[in-house]
C-alpha positions in Angstrom: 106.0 201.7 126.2 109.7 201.0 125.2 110.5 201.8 121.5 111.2 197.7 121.2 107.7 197.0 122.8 106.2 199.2 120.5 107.5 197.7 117.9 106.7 194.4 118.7 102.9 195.9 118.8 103.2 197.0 115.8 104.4 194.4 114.3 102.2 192.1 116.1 99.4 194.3 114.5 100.2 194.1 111.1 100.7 190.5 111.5 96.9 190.6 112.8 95.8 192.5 109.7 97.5 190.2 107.5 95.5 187.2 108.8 92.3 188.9 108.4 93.1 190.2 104.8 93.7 186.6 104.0 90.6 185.2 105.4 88.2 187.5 104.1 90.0 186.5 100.7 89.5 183.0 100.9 85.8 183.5 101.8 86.0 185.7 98.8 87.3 182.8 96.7 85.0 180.5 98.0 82.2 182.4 97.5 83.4 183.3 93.7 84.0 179.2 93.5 80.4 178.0 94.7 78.9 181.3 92.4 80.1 179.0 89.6 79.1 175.5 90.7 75.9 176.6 91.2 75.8 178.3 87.4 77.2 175.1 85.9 75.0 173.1 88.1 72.1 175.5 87.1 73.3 175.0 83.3 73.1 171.0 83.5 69.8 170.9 84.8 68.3 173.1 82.3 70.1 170.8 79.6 68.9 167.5 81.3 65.4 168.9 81.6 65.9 170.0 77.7 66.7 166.5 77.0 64.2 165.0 78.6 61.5 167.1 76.9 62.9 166.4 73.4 63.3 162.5 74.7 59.7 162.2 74.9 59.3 163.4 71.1 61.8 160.5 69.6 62.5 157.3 69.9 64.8 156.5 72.9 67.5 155.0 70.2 67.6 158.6 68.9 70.2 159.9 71.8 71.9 162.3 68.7 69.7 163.8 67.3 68.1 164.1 71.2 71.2 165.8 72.1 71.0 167.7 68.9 67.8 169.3 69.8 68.3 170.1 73.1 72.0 172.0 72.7 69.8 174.3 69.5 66.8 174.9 72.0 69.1 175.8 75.1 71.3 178.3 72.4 68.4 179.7 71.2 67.5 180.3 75.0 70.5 181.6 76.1 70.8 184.4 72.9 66.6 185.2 73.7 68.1 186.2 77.2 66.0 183.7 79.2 
């Protein structure tokens, strides 16, 4: 190999690396990003199930004091470690 075409392998190979470093990155990213997705998806369901559990002790009109409830019961939850 000439000293130009060993260059150009080189160079050819870092290019190489760089493309992989940048994929595995973005699958890192979009792992990271989905992670949280699913824990605020996770979160809402909790809070709508919450809701509907306290909905069923008032009066439908009641949507405050429904929300109230449910954000207290969820806090308490989430400082119990559950």
């Amino acid at each position: 190999m000439t000293e130009e075409e060993n260059f150009a392998y080189e160079l050819e190979l870092q290019q190489q690396e760089e493309e992989k470093n940048k994929f595995l990155q973005k699958i890192k990213d979009n792992s990271i990003d989905m992670l949280y997705k699913s824990v605020d998806t996770n979160r809402n369901i909790n809070w709508l199930t919450q809701y509907y559990l306290e909905q069923e002790n008032l009066y439908p009109e009641n949507h405050k004091e429904c929300v109230k409830r449910t954000n207290r019961k969820l806090n308490k939850e989430n400082k119990d470690g559950r």
